[in-house]
mmCIF file of C-alpha atoms in Angstrom:
data_model
loop_
_atom_site.group_PDB
_atom_site.id
_atom_site.type_symbol
_atom_site.label_atom_id
_atom_site.label_comp_id
_atom_site.label_asym_id
_atom_site.label_seq_id
_atom_site.Cartn_x
_atom_site.Cartn_y
_atom_site.Cartn_z
ATOM 1 C CA MET A 105 -9.148 6.605 41.013
ATOM 2 C CA LEU A 106 -5.216 6.905 41.348
ATOM 3 C CA HIS A 107 -2.516 4.990 39.250
ATOM 4 C CA GLN A 108 0.455 4.021 42.489
ATOM 5 C CA GLN A 109 3.626 4.647 41.000
ATOM 6 C CA PRO A 110 5.907 1.001 41.071
ATOM 7 C CA PRO A 111 8.251 0.700 43.015
ATOM 8 C CA ILE A 112 12.365 1.268 41.282
ATOM 9 C CA ARG A 113 14.889 -1.829 41.728
ATOM 10 C CA ASN A 114 17.768 -0.534 42.018
ATOM 11 C CA SER A 115 17.467 2.832 43.388
ATOM 12 C CA ALA A 116 21.587 3.533 43.507
ATOM 13 C CA HIS A 117 21.419 4.123 39.814
ATOM 14 C CA PRO A 118 21.745 8.186 39.498
ATOM 15 C CA ASN A 119 18.822 8.440 36.584
ATOM 16 C CA VAL A 120 16.846 6.937 38.446
ATOM 17 C CA SER A 121 17.404 7.683 42.100
ATOM 18 C CA LYS A 122 17.047 11.285 40.726
ATOM 19 C CA LEU A 123 13.617 10.706 38.718
ATOM 20 C CA HIS A 124 12.413 9.157 42.065
ATOM 21 C CA GLN A 125 13.146 11.797 44.281
ATOM 22 C CA ASN A 126 10.950 14.106 42.110
ATOM 23 C CA GLN A 127 8.197 12.423 42.235
ATOM 24 C CA PRO A 128 5.732 12.815 44.878
ATOM 25 C CA THR A 129 5.442 9.869 47.151
ATOM 26 C CA THR A 130 1.856 7.262 47.072
ATOM 27 C CA SER A 131 1.387 9.168 50.620
ATOM 28 C CA GLN A 132 1.781 12.775 48.928
ATOM 29 C CA THR A 133 -0.597 12.569 46.406
ATOM 30 C CA GLN A 134 -3.481 10.498 48.565
ATOM 31 C CA SER A 135 -3.419 13.005 51.007
ATOM 32 C CA GLN A 136 -2.846 16.009 48.367
ATOM 33 C CA PHE A 137 -5.902 14.799 46.563
ATOM 34 C CA GLN A 138 -7.935 13.940 50.114
ATOM 35 C CA THR A 139 -7.014 17.773 50.138
ATOM 36 C CA ALA A 140 -8.757 18.772 46.816
ATOM 37 C CA GLN A 141 -11.434 16.505 47.209
ATOM 38 C CA THR A 142 -12.649 18.936 51.279
ATOM 39 C CA ALA A 143 -11.427 21.990 50.821
ATOM 40 C CA PRO A 144 -11.663 24.859 47.943
ATOM 41 C CA PRO A 145 -9.650 26.909 46.262
ATOM 42 C CA ASN A 146 -8.451 29.587 48.544
ATOM 43 C CA ALA A 147 -9.592 28.148 51.405
ATOM 44 C CA ASN A 148 -7.021 29.854 53.737
ATOM 45 C CA LYS A 149 -8.012 32.612 52.280
ATOM 46 C CA THR A 150 -11.340 34.732 54.087
ATOM 47 C CA SER A 151 -13.382 35.090 50.730
ATOM 48 C CA SER A 152 -17.314 34.988 50.520
ATOM 49 C CA GLN A 153 -16.783 33.785 47.198
ATOM 50 C CA SER A 154 -18.299 30.451 46.211
ATOM 51 C CA PRO A 155 -16.590 27.530 44.954
ATOM 52 C CA PRO A 156 -15.579 27.618 41.108
ATOM 53 C CA ALA A 157 -17.146 24.941 39.022
ATOM 54 C CA GLU A 158 -13.974 22.737 39.560
ATOM 55 C CA SER A 159 -13.894 22.558 43.087
ATOM 56 C CA GLN A 160 -17.153 20.829 42.369
ATOM 57 C CA GLN A 161 -16.953 18.692 39.136
ATOM 58 C CA LEU A 162 -14.967 17.486 41.892
ATOM 59 C CA ALA A 163 -17.318 16.810 44.588
ATOM 60 C CA THR A 164 -19.732 15.718 42.109
ATOM 61 C CA GLY A 165 -16.913 12.613 40.595
ATOM 62 C CA SER A 166 -17.001 13.483 36.468
ATOM 63 C CA LEU A 167 -13.825 14.894 36.420
ATOM 64 C CA SER A 168 -10.686 12.729 34.717
ATOM 65 C CA TYR A 169 -7.918 11.476 37.111
ATOM 66 C CA CYS A 170 -4.277 11.199 35.502
ATOM 67 C CA SER A 171 -0.991 10.183 37.092
ATOM 68 C CA THR A 172 2.722 9.500 35.716
ATOM 69 C CA SER A 173 4.383 6.353 37.333
ATOM 70 C CA LEU A 174 8.428 5.139 36.263
ATOM 71 C CA ALA A 175 9.264 2.240 34.952
ATOM 72 C CA ALA A 176 13.002 1.354 34.633
ATOM 73 C CA SER A 177 14.545 -1.043 32.480
ATOM 74 C CA PHE A 178 18.411 -1.988 33.320
ATOM 75 C CA HIS A 179 21.277 -3.671 31.598
ATOM 76 C CA ARG A 180 20.961 -6.554 30.481
ATOM 77 C CA ILE A 181 22.445 -8.834 27.707
ATOM 78 C CA PRO A 182 20.345 -9.931 25.568
ATOM 79 C CA SER A 183 21.052 -12.479 23.398
ATOM 80 C CA THR A 184 19.273 -14.374 19.989
ATOM 81 C CA VAL A 185 18.795 -17.980 18.066
ATOM 82 C CA LEU A 186 21.026 -19.667 15.369
ATOM 83 C CA LEU A 187 19.893 -21.764 12.967
ATOM 84 C CA GLN A 188 21.776 -23.519 11.051
ATOM 85 C CA THR A 189 22.865 -22.641 7.830
ATOM 86 C CA ALA A 190 25.852 -23.362 5.562
ATOM 87 C CA LEU A 191 27.326 -22.487 2.129
ATOM 88 C CA VAL A 192 27.559 -24.658 -0.143
ATOM 89 C CA LYS A 193 28.500 -24.648 -3.866
ATOM 90 C CA VAL A 194 25.476 -24.209 -6.579
ATOM 91 C CA VAL A 195 25.940 -25.971 -10.399
ATOM 92 C CA GLY A 196 24.027 -23.461 -13.014
ATOM 93 C CA SER A 197 23.039 -24.521 -16.616
ATOM 94 C CA SER A 198 26.598 -23.938 -18.519
ATOM 95 C CA ARG A 199 28.471 -26.253 -15.626
ATOM 96 C CA ASN A 200 29.726 -22.773 -13.717
ATOM 97 C CA ILE A 201 29.564 -22.805 -9.727
ATOM 98 C CA MET A 202 28.200 -20.481 -7.558
ATOM 99 C CA TRP A 203 27.802 -20.088 -3.458
ATOM 100 C CA ALA A 204 24.455 -20.267 -2.101
ATOM 101 C CA ARG A 205 23.464 -19.710 1.749
ATOM 102 C CA ALA A 206 20.965 -21.961 2.198
ATOM 103 C CA LEU A 207 19.079 -22.770 5.531
ATOM 104 C CA LEU A 208 18.829 -26.700 6.696
ATOM 105 C CA ASP A 209 15.256 -26.906 7.842
ATOM 106 C CA PRO A 210 14.604 -30.336 8.976
ATOM 107 C CA ALA A 211 10.744 -28.657 10.129
ATOM 108 C CA SER A 212 9.972 -27.271 5.413
ATOM 109 C CA GLN A 213 8.300 -30.374 3.706
ATOM 110 C CA LEU A 214 9.941 -29.046 -0.120
ATOM 111 C CA ASN A 215 13.590 -27.040 -0.984
ATOM 112 C CA ILE A 216 13.013 -23.235 -1.556
ATOM 113 C CA ILE A 217 14.845 -21.188 -3.483
ATOM 114 C CA SER A 218 15.272 -17.217 -4.106
ATOM 115 C CA GLU A 219 13.871 -15.908 -8.009
ATOM 116 C CA ASN A 220 17.373 -13.980 -7.774
ATOM 117 C CA LEU A 221 19.235 -16.867 -7.358
ATOM 118 C CA GLY A 222 16.840 -18.949 -10.402
ATOM 119 C CA GLN A 223 17.696 -16.672 -12.591
ATOM 120 C CA ARG A 224 21.291 -16.085 -11.512
ATOM 121 C CA LEU A 225 21.901 -19.882 -11.973
ATOM 122 C CA LYS A 226 19.800 -19.999 -15.452
ATOM 123 C CA LEU A 227 18.172 -23.112 -14.741
ATOM 124 C CA SER A 228 15.521 -23.382 -17.204
ATOM 125 C CA LYS A 229 12.313 -23.683 -14.664
ATOM 126 C CA VAL A 230 9.571 -25.990 -14.786
ATOM 127 C CA LYS A 231 6.023 -25.504 -14.508
ATOM 128 C CA ASP A 232 4.794 -26.228 -11.103
ATOM 129 C CA HIS A 233 1.459 -24.780 -8.818
ATOM 130 C CA HIS A 234 2.172 -25.140 -4.925
ATOM 131 C CA THR A 235 0.582 -23.368 -2.078
ATOM 132 C CA ILE A 236 3.369 -23.186 0.814
ATOM 133 C CA GLY A 237 1.584 -22.945 3.778
ATOM 134 C CA GLY A 238 3.215 -21.203 7.180
ATOM 135 C CA ILE A 239 2.578 -20.048 9.865
ATOM 136 C CA GLY A 240 -0.802 -18.215 11.147
ATOM 137 C CA GLN A 241 -2.264 -20.321 8.426
ATOM 138 C CA SER A 242 -0.627 -17.858 5.853
ATOM 139 C CA THR A 243 0.002 -18.320 2.844
ATOM 140 C CA ILE A 244 1.573 -18.486 -0.537
ATOM 141 C CA VAL A 245 1.756 -19.693 -4.107
ATOM 142 C CA SER A 246 4.525 -21.047 -5.925
ATOM 143 C CA THR A 247 4.165 -21.399 -9.224
ATOM 144 C CA HIS A 248 7.906 -23.073 -10.510
ATOM 145 C CA SER A 249 9.948 -25.163 -10.122
ATOM 146 C CA ILE A 250 14.368 -25.758 -10.999
ATOM 147 C CA THR A 251 16.332 -28.954 -10.592
ATOM 148 C CA ALA A 252 20.183 -27.402 -9.347
ATOM 149 C CA GLU A 253 23.028 -29.576 -7.678
ATOM 150 C CA ILE A 254 23.878 -28.465 -4.884
ATOM 151 C CA GLN A 255 27.411 -29.452 -3.796
ATOM 152 C CA SER A 256 29.131 -29.515 -0.245
ATOM 153 C CA HIS A 257 32.675 -27.127 0.304
ATOM 154 C CA CYS A 258 34.139 -30.076 2.836
ATOM 155 C CA CYS A 259 33.760 -32.900 0.960
ATOM 156 C CA ASN A 260 32.907 -34.757 -2.272
ATOM 157 C CA TYR A 261 29.232 -35.122 -1.196
ATOM 158 C CA ARG A 262 26.986 -34.024 -4.213
ATOM 159 C CA THR A 263 23.364 -33.774 -4.748
ATOM 160 C CA GLN A 264 20.524 -33.433 -6.868
ATOM 161 C CA LEU A 265 17.921 -31.423 -5.606
ATOM 162 C CA LYS A 266 14.032 -29.863 -6.737
ATOM 163 C CA PHE A 267 13.701 -26.036 -5.672
ATOM 164 C CA HIS A 268 9.966 -24.292 -5.687
ATOM 165 C CA VAL A 269 10.976 -20.919 -6.678
ATOM 166 C CA LEU A 270 9.373 -17.601 -4.205
ATOM 167 C CA SER A 271 10.561 -14.129 -4.702
ATOM 168 C CA SER A 272 11.897 -13.885 -1.543
ATOM 169 C CA VAL A 273 13.189 -17.121 1.313
ATOM 170 C CA THR A 274 12.910 -15.351 4.412
ATOM 171 C CA ARG A 275 14.780 -12.246 6.278
ATOM 172 C CA GLU A 276 18.357 -11.843 6.628
ATOM 173 C CA LEU A 277 19.708 -14.670 9.326
ATOM 174 C CA PRO A 278 20.627 -14.313 12.170
ATOM 175 C CA SER A 279 18.464 -11.300 13.629
ATOM 176 C CA ASN A 280 21.660 -9.806 15.413
ATOM 177 C CA ASN A 281 25.516 -9.899 14.669
ATOM 178 C CA ILE A 282 27.525 -12.923 17.106
ATOM 179 C CA GLU A 283 30.466 -11.570 19.035
ATOM 180 C CA VAL A 284 32.098 -15.004 18.822
ATOM 181 C CA THR A 285 36.229 -13.695 19.312
ATOM 182 C CA GLU A 286 35.943 -15.925 23.086
ATOM 183 C CA TRP A 287 34.734 -18.919 21.722
ATOM 184 C CA PRO A 288 38.489 -20.741 21.018
ATOM 185 C CA TRP A 289 36.484 -23.436 19.868
ATOM 186 C CA LEU A 290 35.585 -21.893 16.417
ATOM 187 C CA ASN A 291 39.521 -23.161 15.368
ATOM 188 C CA ASP A 292 39.458 -26.595 15.624
ATOM 189 C CA ILE A 293 36.326 -27.396 13.365
ATOM 190 C CA VAL A 294 35.077 -26.715 9.686
ATOM 191 C CA LEU A 295 32.030 -24.780 9.091
ATOM 192 C CA ALA A 296 28.990 -25.513 7.512
ATOM 193 C CA ASP A 297 28.697 -21.506 7.635
ATOM 194 C CA PRO A 298 32.172 -19.184 8.298
ATOM 195 C CA GLN A 299 29.901 -15.951 8.789
ATOM 196 C CA PHE A 300 26.966 -18.120 10.773
ATOM 197 C CA ASN A 301 27.763 -15.382 13.107
ATOM 198 C CA GLU A 302 26.191 -12.056 11.028
ATOM 199 C CA PRO A 303 23.436 -11.762 9.346
ATOM 200 C CA GLY A 304 22.871 -12.606 5.652
ATOM 201 C CA VAL A 305 20.640 -13.375 2.914
ATOM 202 C CA VAL A 306 19.239 -16.990 2.572
ATOM 203 C CA ASP A 307 19.048 -17.886 -0.410
ATOM 204 C CA MET A 308 17.313 -21.386 -0.518
ATOM 205 C CA ILE A 309 16.253 -23.860 2.180
ATOM 206 C CA ILE A 310 16.974 -28.110 2.391
ATOM 207 C CA GLY A 311 13.797 -30.115 3.701
ATOM 208 C CA VAL A 312 13.108 -32.546 5.488
ATOM 209 C CA ASP A 313 13.645 -35.162 2.492
ATOM 210 C CA SER A 314 17.307 -33.598 3.164
ATOM 211 C CA TYR A 315 18.414 -32.544 5.930
ATOM 212 C CA TYR A 316 18.796 -36.097 7.615
ATOM 213 C CA ASP A 317 20.571 -37.550 4.114
ATOM 214 C CA LEU A 318 23.257 -34.188 5.789
ATOM 215 C CA LEU A 319 23.926 -34.962 9.321
ATOM 216 C CA LEU A 320 27.327 -37.432 11.118
ATOM 217 C CA ASP A 321 28.017 -38.616 14.169
ATOM 218 C CA GLY A 322 29.379 -35.726 16.308
ATOM 219 C CA PHE A 323 27.855 -33.015 18.464
ATOM 220 C CA ILE A 324 27.829 -30.913 20.644
ATOM 221 C CA ARG A 325 26.417 -29.085 22.913
ATOM 222 C CA LEU A 326 28.914 -26.222 24.175
ATOM 223 C CA GLY A 327 26.276 -25.482 27.767
ATOM 224 C CA ALA A 328 23.460 -24.277 29.215
ATOM 225 C CA GLY A 329 22.917 -20.772 27.122
ATOM 226 C CA GLN A 330 25.110 -21.946 24.445
ATOM 227 C CA PRO A 331 24.404 -22.680 21.118
ATOM 228 C CA VAL A 332 24.632 -26.363 20.126
ATOM 229 C CA LEU A 333 26.896 -27.586 16.659
ATOM 230 C CA GLN A 334 26.373 -30.871 14.173
ATOM 231 C CA ASN A 335 28.647 -32.584 11.782
ATOM 232 C CA THR A 336 27.148 -32.659 8.581
ATOM 233 C CA LEU A 337 28.487 -33.215 4.657
ATOM 234 C CA LEU A 338 28.220 -28.903 4.372
ATOM 235 C CA GLY A 339 30.725 -29.342 7.536
ATOM 236 C CA TRP A 340 30.133 -28.265 11.156
ATOM 237 C CA VAL A 341 26.770 -26.104 11.361
ATOM 238 C CA VAL A 342 26.454 -24.029 14.959
ATOM 239 C CA SER A 343 22.715 -23.980 16.180
ATOM 240 C CA GLY A 344 20.962 -21.829 19.818
ATOM 241 C CA ARG A 345 20.839 -19.414 21.689
ATOM 242 C CA ALA A 346 23.668 -17.121 21.955
ATOM 243 C CA GLY A 347 24.535 -13.632 22.847
ATOM 244 C CA VAL A 348 24.704 -10.532 20.751
ATOM 245 C CA SER A 349 28.025 -8.420 20.371
ATOM 246 C CA ARG A 350 26.490 -5.397 22.336
ATOM 247 C CA PRO A 351 23.961 -4.921 24.906
ATOM 248 C CA GLU A 352 20.764 -2.595 25.394
ATOM 249 C CA PRO A 353 21.494 0.104 26.948
ATOM 250 C CA GLU A 354 19.516 0.663 30.362
ATOM 251 C CA ILE A 355 16.446 2.860 29.318
ATOM 252 C CA VAL A 356 14.069 4.626 32.326
ATOM 253 C CA SER A 357 10.789 5.232 30.427
ATOM 254 C CA ILE A 358 7.843 6.839 32.093
ATOM 255 C CA VAL A 359 3.887 5.735 31.468
ATOM 256 C CA HIS A 360 1.381 8.192 31.327
ATOM 257 C CA VAL A 361 -2.364 6.902 33.033
ATOM 258 C CA CYS A 362 -4.568 8.942 32.512
ATOM 259 C CA THR A 363 -9.000 7.049 32.937
ATOM 260 C CA GLN A 364 -11.416 9.647 31.645
ATOM 261 C CA ASP A 365 -14.894 10.408 32.267
ATOM 262 C CA PHE A 366 -17.589 7.617 31.187
ATOM 263 C CA ASP A 367 -19.503 10.272 29.930
ATOM 264 C CA GLU A 368 -16.502 12.221 27.569
ATOM 265 C CA LYS A 369 -15.264 8.312 26.153
ATOM 266 C CA LEU A 370 -18.970 7.307 25.179
ATOM 267 C CA SER A 371 -19.439 10.810 22.994
ATOM 268 C CA ARG A 372 -16.552 9.571 21.597
ATOM 269 C CA PHE A 373 -17.802 7.001 20.524
ATOM 270 C CA TRP A 374 -20.685 7.721 19.328
ATOM 271 C CA GLU A 375 -18.258 10.284 16.625
ATOM 272 C CA LEU A 376 -16.614 8.218 15.637
ATOM 273 C CA GLU A 377 -19.437 6.217 15.043
ATOM 274 C CA ALA A 378 -21.515 8.635 12.880
ATOM 275 C CA CYS A 379 -17.789 9.569 10.049
ATOM 276 C CA GLN A 380 -18.885 8.203 6.904
ATOM 277 C CA SER A 381 -17.124 7.671 4.375
ATOM 278 C CA SER A 382 -17.971 8.277 0.051
ATOM 279 C CA SER A 383 -16.361 6.334 -2.831
ATOM 280 C CA THR A 384 -14.603 8.782 -4.889
ATOM 281 C CA MET A 385 -14.540 6.857 -7.453
ATOM 282 C CA SER A 386 -15.370 8.107 -10.970
ATOM 283 C CA VAL A 387 -18.414 6.628 -13.515
ATOM 284 C CA GLU A 388 -15.073 4.965 -15.971
ATOM 285 C CA GLU A 389 -13.163 3.335 -12.496
ATOM 286 C CA SER A 390 -16.496 2.042 -11.002
ATOM 287 C CA THR A 391 -18.087 0.326 -13.997
ATOM 288 C CA CYS A 392 -13.973 -1.282 -14.279
ATOM 289 C CA GLU A 393 -14.487 -2.868 -11.009
ATOM 290 C CA ALA A 394 -18.287 -4.104 -12.061
ATOM 291 C CA HIS A 395 -16.280 -5.827 -14.355
ATOM 292 C CA PHE A 396 -13.791 -7.601 -13.179
ATOM 293 C CA VAL A 397 -16.153 -9.015 -10.244
ATOM 294 C CA VAL A 398 -18.090 -10.536 -12.950
ATOM 295 C CA THR A 399 -15.793 -11.716 -15.218
ATOM 296 C CA THR A 400 -12.439 -12.717 -12.638
ATOM 297 C CA ALA A 401 -12.311 -16.349 -13.178
ATOM 298 C CA ARG A 402 -8.918 -18.982 -12.035
ATOM 299 C CA ASP A 403 -7.742 -21.720 -14.183
ATOM 300 C CA THR A 404 -6.975 -25.564 -13.085
ATOM 301 C CA SER A 405 -3.025 -24.169 -13.103
ATOM 302 C CA GLY A 406 -4.341 -21.569 -10.412
ATOM 303 C CA ARG A 407 -3.496 -18.424 -12.815
ATOM 304 C CA PHE A 408 -6.275 -15.655 -12.798
ATOM 305 C CA MET A 409 -8.681 -14.254 -15.150
ATOM 306 C CA VAL A 410 -9.618 -11.332 -17.265
ATOM 307 C CA ALA A 411 -11.846 -10.128 -19.619
ATOM 308 C CA LEU A 412 -10.637 -7.328 -21.413
ATOM 309 C CA THR A 413 -12.605 -4.089 -21.579
ATOM 310 C CA ILE A 414 -14.134 -2.315 -23.817
ATOM 311 C CA LYS A 415 -15.401 0.743 -25.221
ATOM 312 C CA PRO A 416 -17.841 0.691 -28.000
ATOM 313 C CA SER A 417 -16.662 4.248 -28.357
ATOM 314 C CA VAL A 418 -13.569 3.092 -28.866
ATOM 315 C CA ILE A 419 -13.108 -0.111 -30.918
ATOM 316 C CA SER A 420 -15.208 1.877 -34.084
ATOM 317 C CA LEU A 421 -12.145 4.210 -34.941
ATOM 318 C CA MET A 422 -9.876 0.833 -34.563
ATOM 319 C CA GLY A 423 -11.003 -0.079 -38.036
ATOM 320 C CA ASN A 424 -10.235 -3.266 -40.071
ATOM 321 C CA SER A 425 -7.170 -4.328 -38.066
ATOM 322 C CA TYR A 426 -7.964 -8.165 -37.999
ATOM 323 C CA GLU A 427 -6.697 -8.180 -41.606
ATOM 324 C CA ILE A 428 -4.161 -6.254 -41.346
ATOM 325 C CA ALA A 429 -2.133 -8.493 -37.992
ATOM 326 C CA LYS A 430 -2.805 -11.522 -40.411
ATOM 327 C CA ARG A 431 -1.300 -10.610 -43.490
ATOM 328 C CA ARG A 432 1.547 -10.127 -40.683
ATOM 329 C CA PHE A 433 1.677 -13.023 -39.185
ATOM 330 C CA LEU A 434 2.030 -14.978 -42.416
ATOM 331 C CA SER A 435 4.282 -13.527 -43.770
ATOM 332 C CA LEU A 436 5.924 -13.897 -40.082
ATOM 333 C CA GLU A 437 5.590 -17.491 -40.849
ATOM 334 C CA ARG A 438 6.636 -18.028 -44.331
ATOM 335 C CA ARG A 439 10.429 -15.932 -43.303
ATOM 336 C CA LEU A 440 10.557 -18.176 -39.962
ATOM 337 C CA GLN A 441 9.970 -21.670 -42.629
ATOM 338 C CA THR A 442 12.998 -20.778 -44.742
ATOM 339 C CA ASN A 443 15.496 -20.298 -41.144
ATOM 340 C CA PRO A 444 15.079 -23.762 -39.155
ATOM 341 C CA GLN A 445 17.113 -21.874 -36.782
ATOM 342 C CA LEU A 446 15.721 -18.520 -36.086
ATOM 343 C CA LYS A 447 12.216 -20.165 -35.907
ATOM 344 C CA SER A 448 13.727 -22.738 -33.017
ATOM 345 C CA ALA A 449 14.325 -19.617 -30.983
ATOM 346 C CA TYR A 450 11.599 -17.397 -31.816
ATOM 347 C CA SER A 451 9.696 -20.678 -30.648
ATOM 348 C CA ALA A 452 11.302 -20.524 -27.179
ATOM 349 C CA PHE A 453 11.543 -16.929 -26.321
ATOM 350 C CA ILE A 454 7.701 -17.007 -26.798
ATOM 351 C CA GLU A 455 7.001 -20.295 -24.751
ATOM 352 C CA GLU A 456 9.469 -18.332 -22.183
ATOM 353 C CA TYR A 457 7.216 -15.794 -22.317
ATOM 354 C CA ARG A 458 3.748 -17.234 -22.311
ATOM 355 C CA ASP A 459 4.658 -19.008 -19.053
ATOM 356 C CA THR A 460 6.023 -15.646 -16.996
#
């Protein structure tokens, strides 16, 4: 069977027409194939020799047939979708102000903050185990939460919000740079995110509980294929589809299609099925893996617990370390009793270490 070459939409393009002229037409390809089936090689020469094995394969139909076609994509102006982002001021533990980029997401049931921003704010974390679900039933677990005050940069609005801590919130938004030089209306409004058109890190997500409290009267639809504007207490947010700054170049691609013989496919299938992989783990590694599978458990807070592995041949060489450790612990306790300030700092450190 032959793969028919698709038509080229714009034969006026020099590169496409040149490639198109070098390819045989469908009728020419069919004619050549029919000739190959009916006429043996060197048919135009007088010879008494029998046709070679290749012509016999053509006669039985067991040869694999291949064809090549052209596909062209033409100049187009791609677009990207803007999501509602805003710059907010976040108050740290010592009442210091930090700037953060927030994504306003009415589809999120929780407020989320990145672990990086949470550490820079130095706010106290509370153990708060929560499983967060996403698209495709994907899940991620947040083990802590913090309460932070956010403030608007364009009015006196401020509020206290609870944020669940995750290692990262989302990828950079938007995905592409947007050209805004031809948007004169930007000079007439106060933007919630002056860099809404430039890809940047998102530090937090403000969910549905607070989203509608931020909305104000004022909604502007710019037209088909253009973003929309919404007025909020954080400034005007921009969302919707918009063109990116650079159009994609025209690409001409060559697609190679090959139909293999059924016997060859079946042979290849059984070759793959016959492949077997043997374990390369040592006896000690296999023992550790079995120990992990048998002793691993999960407590009520969601943490995983596994028993420590012990080598009997090594444990006997440790000596009476328990008594030594006990004496040192009691000595430390006596020292902390005489210094309440040091005891408080030491206890706080141990609590923080235990919670991490």
